[in-house]
XYZ file of N, CA and C in Angstrom:
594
model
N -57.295 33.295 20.748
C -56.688 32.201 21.502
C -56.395 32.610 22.933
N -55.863 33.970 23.371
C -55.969 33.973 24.567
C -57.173 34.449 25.254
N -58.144 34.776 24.575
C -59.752 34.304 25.492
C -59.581 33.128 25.945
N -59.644 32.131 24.869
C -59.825 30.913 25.047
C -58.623 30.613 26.521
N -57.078 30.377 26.047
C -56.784 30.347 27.009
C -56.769 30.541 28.555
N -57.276 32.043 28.688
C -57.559 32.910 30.121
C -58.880 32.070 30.670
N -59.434 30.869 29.895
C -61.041 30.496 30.805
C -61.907 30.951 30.421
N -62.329 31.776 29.408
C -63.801 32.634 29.277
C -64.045 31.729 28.285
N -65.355 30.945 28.087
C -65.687 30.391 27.066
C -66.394 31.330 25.719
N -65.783 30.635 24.599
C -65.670 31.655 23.663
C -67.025 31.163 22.723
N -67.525 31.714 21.159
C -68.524 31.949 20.438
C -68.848 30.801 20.126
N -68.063 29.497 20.084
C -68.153 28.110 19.628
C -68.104 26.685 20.904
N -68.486 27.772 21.985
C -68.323 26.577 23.313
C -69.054 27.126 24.401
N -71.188 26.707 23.412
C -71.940 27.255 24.474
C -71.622 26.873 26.156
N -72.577 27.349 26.611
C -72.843 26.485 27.926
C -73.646 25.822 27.833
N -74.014 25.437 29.268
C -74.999 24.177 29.494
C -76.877 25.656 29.718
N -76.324 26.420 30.321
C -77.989 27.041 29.656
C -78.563 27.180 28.854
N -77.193 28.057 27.873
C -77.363 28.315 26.224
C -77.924 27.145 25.531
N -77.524 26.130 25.876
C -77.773 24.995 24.930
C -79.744 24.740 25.427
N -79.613 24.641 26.614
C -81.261 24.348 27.254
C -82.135 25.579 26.779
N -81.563 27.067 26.803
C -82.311 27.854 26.137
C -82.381 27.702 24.537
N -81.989 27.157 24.015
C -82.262 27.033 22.464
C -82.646 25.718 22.688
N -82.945 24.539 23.178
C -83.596 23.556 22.927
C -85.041 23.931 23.243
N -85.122 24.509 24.646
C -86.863 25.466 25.007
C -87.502 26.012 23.697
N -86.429 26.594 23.535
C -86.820 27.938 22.377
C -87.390 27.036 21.000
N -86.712 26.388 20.740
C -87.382 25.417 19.279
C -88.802 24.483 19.992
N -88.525 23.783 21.170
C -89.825 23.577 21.645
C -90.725 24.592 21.353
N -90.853 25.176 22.142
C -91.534 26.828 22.066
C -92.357 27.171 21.096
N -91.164 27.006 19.971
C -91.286 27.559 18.593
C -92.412 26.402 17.967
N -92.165 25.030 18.165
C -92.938 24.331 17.337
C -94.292 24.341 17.934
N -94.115 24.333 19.494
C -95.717 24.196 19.929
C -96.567 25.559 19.163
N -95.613 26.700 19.542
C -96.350 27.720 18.490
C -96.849 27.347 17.133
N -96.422 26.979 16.736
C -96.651 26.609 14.953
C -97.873 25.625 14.868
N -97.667 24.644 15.894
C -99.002 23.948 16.304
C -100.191 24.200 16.602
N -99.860 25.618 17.714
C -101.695 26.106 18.064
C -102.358 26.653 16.686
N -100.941 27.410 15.971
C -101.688 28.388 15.218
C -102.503 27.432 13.254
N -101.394 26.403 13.368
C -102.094 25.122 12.312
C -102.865 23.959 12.727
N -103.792 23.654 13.895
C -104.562 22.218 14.167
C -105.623 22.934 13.740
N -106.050 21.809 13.183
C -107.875 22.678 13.150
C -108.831 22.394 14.337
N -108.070 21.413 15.033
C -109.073 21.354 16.482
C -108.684 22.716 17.755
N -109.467 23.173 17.880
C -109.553 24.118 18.556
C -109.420 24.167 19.956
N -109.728 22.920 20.940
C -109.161 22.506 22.051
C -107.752 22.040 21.916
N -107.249 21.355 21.015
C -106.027 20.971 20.869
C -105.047 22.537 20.650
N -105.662 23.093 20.049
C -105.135 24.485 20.169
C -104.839 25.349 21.272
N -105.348 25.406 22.246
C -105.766 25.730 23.424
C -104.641 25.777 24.796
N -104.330 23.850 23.783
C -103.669 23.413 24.765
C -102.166 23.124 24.300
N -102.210 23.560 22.831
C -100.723 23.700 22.955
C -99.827 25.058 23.195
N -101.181 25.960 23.418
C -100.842 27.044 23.680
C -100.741 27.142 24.828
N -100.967 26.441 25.997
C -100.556 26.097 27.131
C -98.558 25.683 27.008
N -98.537 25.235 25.846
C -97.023 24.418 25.826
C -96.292 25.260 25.766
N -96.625 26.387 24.358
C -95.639 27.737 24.062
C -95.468 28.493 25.353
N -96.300 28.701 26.223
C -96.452 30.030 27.021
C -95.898 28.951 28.250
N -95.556 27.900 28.436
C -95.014 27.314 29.289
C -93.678 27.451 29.236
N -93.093 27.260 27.705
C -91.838 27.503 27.291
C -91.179 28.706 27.494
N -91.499 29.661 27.315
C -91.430 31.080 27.382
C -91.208 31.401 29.363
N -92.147 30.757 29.873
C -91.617 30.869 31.348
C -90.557 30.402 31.494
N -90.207 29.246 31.245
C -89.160 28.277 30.811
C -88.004 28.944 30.747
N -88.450 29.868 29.650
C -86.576 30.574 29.036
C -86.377 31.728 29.938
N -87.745 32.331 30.557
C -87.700 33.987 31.172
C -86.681 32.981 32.437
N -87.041 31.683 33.355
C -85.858 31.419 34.464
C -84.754 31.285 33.859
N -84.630 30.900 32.959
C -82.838 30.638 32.478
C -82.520 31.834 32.146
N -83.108 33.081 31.882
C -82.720 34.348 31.989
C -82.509 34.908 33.292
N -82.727 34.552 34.341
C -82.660 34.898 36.087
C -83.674 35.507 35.888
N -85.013 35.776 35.110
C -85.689 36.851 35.757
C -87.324 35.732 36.357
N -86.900 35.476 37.440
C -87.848 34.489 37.860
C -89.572 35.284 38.128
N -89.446 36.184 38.526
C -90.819 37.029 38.606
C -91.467 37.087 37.422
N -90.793 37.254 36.286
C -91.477 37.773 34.954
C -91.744 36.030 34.801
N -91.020 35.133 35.003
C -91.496 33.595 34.874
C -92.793 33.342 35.351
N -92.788 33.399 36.854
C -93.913 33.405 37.723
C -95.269 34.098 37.353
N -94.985 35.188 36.812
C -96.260 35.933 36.208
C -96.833 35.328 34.773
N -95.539 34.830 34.100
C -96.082 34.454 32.657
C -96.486 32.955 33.287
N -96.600 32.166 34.091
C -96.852 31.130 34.527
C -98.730 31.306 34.932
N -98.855 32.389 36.101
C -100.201 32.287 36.714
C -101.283 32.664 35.971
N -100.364 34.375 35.140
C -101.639 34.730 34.144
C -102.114 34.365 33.232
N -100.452 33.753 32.232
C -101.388 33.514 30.898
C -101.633 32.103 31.148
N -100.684 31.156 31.632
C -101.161 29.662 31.614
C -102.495 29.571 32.619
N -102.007 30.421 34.077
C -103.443 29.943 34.832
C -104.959 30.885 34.188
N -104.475 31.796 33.672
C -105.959 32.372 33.551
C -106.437 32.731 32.350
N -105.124 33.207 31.273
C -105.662 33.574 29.858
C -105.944 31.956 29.143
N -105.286 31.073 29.057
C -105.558 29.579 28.917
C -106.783 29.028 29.077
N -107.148 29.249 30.618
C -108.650 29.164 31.151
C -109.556 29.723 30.639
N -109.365 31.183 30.363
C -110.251 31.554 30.005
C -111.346 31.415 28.671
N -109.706 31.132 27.820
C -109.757 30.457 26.280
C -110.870 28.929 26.787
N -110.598 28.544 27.320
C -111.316 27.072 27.307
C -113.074 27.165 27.933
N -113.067 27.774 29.000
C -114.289 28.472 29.827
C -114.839 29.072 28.245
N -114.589 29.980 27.229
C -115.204 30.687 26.294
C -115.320 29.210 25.404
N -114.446 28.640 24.979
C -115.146 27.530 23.954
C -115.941 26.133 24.643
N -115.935 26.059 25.991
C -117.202 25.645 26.561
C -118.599 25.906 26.340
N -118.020 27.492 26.481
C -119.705 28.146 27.238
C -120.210 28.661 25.440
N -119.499 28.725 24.565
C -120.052 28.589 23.465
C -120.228 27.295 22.417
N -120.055 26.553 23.171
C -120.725 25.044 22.719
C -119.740 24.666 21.396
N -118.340 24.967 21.668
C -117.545 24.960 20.338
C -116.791 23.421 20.087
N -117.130 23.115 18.675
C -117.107 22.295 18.633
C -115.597 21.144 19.057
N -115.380 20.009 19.330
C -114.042 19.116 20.085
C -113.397 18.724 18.993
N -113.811 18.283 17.979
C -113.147 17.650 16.765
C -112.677 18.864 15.926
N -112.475 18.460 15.211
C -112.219 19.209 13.314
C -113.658 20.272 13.016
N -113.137 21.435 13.234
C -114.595 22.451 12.614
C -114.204 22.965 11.102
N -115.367 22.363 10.073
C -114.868 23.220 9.030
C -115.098 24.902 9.050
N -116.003 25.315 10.122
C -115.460 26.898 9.980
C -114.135 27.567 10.916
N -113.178 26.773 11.233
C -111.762 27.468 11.367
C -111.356 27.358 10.920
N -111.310 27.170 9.563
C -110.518 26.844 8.458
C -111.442 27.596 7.194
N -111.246 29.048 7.110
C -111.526 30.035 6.093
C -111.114 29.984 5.218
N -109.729 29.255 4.532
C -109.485 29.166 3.010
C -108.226 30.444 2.930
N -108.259 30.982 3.673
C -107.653 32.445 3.545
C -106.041 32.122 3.997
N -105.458 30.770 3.946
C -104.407 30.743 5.023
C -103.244 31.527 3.669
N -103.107 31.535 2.664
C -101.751 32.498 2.190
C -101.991 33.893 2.465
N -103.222 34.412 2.598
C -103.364 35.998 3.293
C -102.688 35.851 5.172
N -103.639 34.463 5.331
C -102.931 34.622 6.838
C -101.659 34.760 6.905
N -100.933 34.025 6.627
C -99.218 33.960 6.284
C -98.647 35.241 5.983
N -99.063 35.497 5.106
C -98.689 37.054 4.916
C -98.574 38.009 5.927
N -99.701 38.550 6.272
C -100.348 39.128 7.230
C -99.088 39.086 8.724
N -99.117 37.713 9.177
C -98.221 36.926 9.836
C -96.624 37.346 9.344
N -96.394 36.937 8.530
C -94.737 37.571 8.286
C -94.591 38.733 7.878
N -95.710 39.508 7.764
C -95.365 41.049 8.005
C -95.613 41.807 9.109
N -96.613 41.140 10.120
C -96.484 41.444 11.581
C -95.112 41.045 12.052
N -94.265 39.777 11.923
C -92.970 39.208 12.597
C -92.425 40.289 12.172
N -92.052 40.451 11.035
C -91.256 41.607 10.299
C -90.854 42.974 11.163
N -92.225 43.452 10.604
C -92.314 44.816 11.956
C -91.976 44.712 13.392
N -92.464 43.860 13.882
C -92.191 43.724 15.279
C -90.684 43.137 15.672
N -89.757 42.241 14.556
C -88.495 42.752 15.187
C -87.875 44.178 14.431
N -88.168 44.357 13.811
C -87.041 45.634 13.267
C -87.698 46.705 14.409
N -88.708 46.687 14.812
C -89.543 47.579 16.119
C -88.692 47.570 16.973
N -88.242 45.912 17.527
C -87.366 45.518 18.645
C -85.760 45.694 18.568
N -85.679 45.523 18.015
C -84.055 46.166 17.035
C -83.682 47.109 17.506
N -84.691 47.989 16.512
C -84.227 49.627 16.197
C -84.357 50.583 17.547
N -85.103 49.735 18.465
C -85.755 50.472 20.036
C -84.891 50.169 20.897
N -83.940 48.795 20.720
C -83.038 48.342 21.833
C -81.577 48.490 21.144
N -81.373 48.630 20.115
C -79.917 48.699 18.920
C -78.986 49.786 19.780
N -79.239 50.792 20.865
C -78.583 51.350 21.820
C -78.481 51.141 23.074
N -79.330 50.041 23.237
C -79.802 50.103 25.022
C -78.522 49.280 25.618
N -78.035 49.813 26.520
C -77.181 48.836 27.745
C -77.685 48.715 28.801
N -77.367 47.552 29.517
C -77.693 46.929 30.550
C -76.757 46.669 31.656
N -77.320 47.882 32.953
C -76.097 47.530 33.809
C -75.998 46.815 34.566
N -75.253 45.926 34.600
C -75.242 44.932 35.269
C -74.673 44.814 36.594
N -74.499 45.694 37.186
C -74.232 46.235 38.364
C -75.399 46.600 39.530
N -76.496 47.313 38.256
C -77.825 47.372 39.222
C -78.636 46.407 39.505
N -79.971 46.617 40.104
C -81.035 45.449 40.239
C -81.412 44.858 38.895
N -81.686 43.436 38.960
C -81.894 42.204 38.181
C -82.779 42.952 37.249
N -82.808 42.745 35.664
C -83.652 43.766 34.543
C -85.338 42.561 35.138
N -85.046 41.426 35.657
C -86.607 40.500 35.810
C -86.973 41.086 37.327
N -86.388 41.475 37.989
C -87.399 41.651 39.779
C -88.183 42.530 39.551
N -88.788 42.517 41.129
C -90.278 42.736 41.328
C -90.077 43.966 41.364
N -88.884 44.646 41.834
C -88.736 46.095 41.965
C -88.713 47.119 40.346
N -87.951 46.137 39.283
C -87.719 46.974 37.934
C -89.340 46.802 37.362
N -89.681 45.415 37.548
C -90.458 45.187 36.173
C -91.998 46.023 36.553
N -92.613 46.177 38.414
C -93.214 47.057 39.177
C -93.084 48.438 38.895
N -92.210 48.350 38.111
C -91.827 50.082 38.360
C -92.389 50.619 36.899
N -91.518 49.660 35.902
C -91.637 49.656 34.655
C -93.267 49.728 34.263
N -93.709 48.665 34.958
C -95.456 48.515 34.573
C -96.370 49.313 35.178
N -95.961 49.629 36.379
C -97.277 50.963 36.358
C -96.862 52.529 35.955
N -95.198 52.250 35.481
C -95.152 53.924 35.290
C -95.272 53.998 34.159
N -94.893 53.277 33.023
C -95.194 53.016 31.586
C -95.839 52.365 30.563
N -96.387 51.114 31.293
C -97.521 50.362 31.047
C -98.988 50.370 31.855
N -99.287 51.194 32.378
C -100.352 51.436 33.394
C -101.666 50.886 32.418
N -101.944 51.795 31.420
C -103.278 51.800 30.366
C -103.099 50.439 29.150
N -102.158 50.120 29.271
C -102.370 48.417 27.958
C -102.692 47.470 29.012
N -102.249 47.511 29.859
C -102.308 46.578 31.227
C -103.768 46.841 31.523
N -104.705 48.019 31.676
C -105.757 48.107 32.150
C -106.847 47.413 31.144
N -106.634 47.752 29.988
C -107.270 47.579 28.782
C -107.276 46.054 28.441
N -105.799 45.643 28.664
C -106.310 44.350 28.248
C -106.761 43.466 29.549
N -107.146 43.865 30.813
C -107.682 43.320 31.866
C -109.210 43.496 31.415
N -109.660 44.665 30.648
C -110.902 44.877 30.241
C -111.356 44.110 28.701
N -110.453 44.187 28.088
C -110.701 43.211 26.817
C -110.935 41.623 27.211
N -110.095 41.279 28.306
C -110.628 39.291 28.651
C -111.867 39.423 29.692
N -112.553 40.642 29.981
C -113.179 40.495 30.851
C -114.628 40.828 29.606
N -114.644 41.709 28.738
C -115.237 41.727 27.505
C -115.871 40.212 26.830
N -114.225 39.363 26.780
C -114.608 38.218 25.984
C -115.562 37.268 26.580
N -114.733 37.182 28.126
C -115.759 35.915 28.711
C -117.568 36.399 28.676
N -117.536 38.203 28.992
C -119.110 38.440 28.851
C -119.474 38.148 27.691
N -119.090 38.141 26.456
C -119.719 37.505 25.454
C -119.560 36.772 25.432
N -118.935 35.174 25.629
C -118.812 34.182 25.424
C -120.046 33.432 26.541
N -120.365 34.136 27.472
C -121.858 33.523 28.260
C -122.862 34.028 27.659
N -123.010 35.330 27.085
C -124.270 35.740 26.266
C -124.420 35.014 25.052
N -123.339 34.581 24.073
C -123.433 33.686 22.903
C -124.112 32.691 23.608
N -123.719 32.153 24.498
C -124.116 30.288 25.378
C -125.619 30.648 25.387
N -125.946 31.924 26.207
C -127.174 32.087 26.777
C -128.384 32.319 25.116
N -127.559 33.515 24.681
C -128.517 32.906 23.129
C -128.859 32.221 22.439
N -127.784 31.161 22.232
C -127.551 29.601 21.615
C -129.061 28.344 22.566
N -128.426 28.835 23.769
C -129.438 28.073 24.244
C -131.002 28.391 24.311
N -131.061 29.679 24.408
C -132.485 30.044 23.764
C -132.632 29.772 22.692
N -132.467 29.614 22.118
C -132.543 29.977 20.233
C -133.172 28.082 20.437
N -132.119 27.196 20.876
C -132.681 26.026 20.948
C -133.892 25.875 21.798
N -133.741 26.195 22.934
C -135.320 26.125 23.649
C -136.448 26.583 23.028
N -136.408 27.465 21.562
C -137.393 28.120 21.383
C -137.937 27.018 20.004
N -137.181 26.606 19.486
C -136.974 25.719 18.281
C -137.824 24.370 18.759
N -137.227 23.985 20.076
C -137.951 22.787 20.683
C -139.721 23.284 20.690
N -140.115 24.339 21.600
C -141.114 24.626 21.582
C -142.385 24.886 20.676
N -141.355 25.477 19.417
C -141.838 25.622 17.955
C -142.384 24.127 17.549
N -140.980 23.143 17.586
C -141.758 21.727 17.164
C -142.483 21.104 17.565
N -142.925 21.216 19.214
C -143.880 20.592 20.284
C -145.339 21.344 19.231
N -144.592 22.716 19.441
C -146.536 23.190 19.426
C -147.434 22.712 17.977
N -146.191 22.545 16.667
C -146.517 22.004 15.605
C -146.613 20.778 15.942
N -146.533 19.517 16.237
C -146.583 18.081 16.180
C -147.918 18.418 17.334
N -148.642 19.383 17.947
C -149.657 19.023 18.854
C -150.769 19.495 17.735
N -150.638 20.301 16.789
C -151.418 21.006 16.227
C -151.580 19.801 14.830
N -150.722 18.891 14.524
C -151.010 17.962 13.714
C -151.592 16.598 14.290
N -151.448 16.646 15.800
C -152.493 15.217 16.149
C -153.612 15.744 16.080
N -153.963 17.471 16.304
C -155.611 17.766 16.342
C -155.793 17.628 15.011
């Protein structure tokens, strides 16, 4: 009662962020649940545009506006793109494909809540000591998160600049095979339908 009294709002009287960060966050959450269950694959694409919008979303209501800005240009402007540029250039289908839908979805699930699993008790058990001083520079600026990423993330950062640069080269060589494969098929039937008027 004298928290309450002294002005500090207490465990039962969010604020007005708290409340916008957990309304984001269930957004967030459902568009996620969405990319990973439509069977249309552009619709997928693009609600994965929604999650990773959300997520910028919550990184500003955290003050860390840089880490916003970055999750804004790369993954919405370019990993997004890139996703769409690859199911272009491989001629993938707009509607309902019955091959994204393998049959396998209680292995997927699994699989899935034992990756979540690991990865918070990972996050837990790695941060379950960490403090944050709040005295120093912002844990989101250009100066921590710069520092952080090339002195400790240098090689996942490189790798996965080389893994989307991997995908799109196969995703034009699939196009470029696909489309041979048809040009050659056409030619096949020309030369048979000339060989049956002789």
């Amino acid at each position: 009662m004298s928290v309450l009294a002294a002005g500090h709002p207490g465990f039962l009287s969010p604020t007005g962020v708290e409340i916008a960060f957990l309304l984001v966050g269930l957004v967030t959450f459902g568009a996620a649940v969405v990319t990973v269950t439509t069977k249309q694959l552009v619709h997928a694409a693009l609600w994965l545009v929604v999650a990773l919008g959300g997520l910028a979303v919550e990184y500003l209501l955290l003050t860390a506006e840089f880490i916003a800005w970055v999750q804004v240009l790369i993954y919405v402007g370019s990993v997004v793109v890139l996703l769409l540029f690859g199911l272009m250039l491989t001629k993938a289908p707009i509607g309902r494909s019955p091959d994204a839908d393998s049959g396998n979805r209680p292995v997927a699930l699994g699989v899935a809540l034992l990756a979540a699993a690991s990865l918070v008790w990972v996050v837990v058990d790695a941060f379950r000591t960490t403090w944050i001083e709040l005295e120093g520079p912002a844990q989101g600026s250009t100066a921590v998160s710069g520092e952080m990423l090339f002195r400790h993330w240098v090689l996942p950062f490189e790798a996965l600049s080389v893994l989307l640069l991997a995908a799109l080269v196969g995703a034009i060589v699939l196009s470029r095979k696909n489309a041979q494969n048809a040009q050659n098929a056409r030619t096949g039937k020309n030369a048979k339908s000339r060989q049956g008027e002789k």
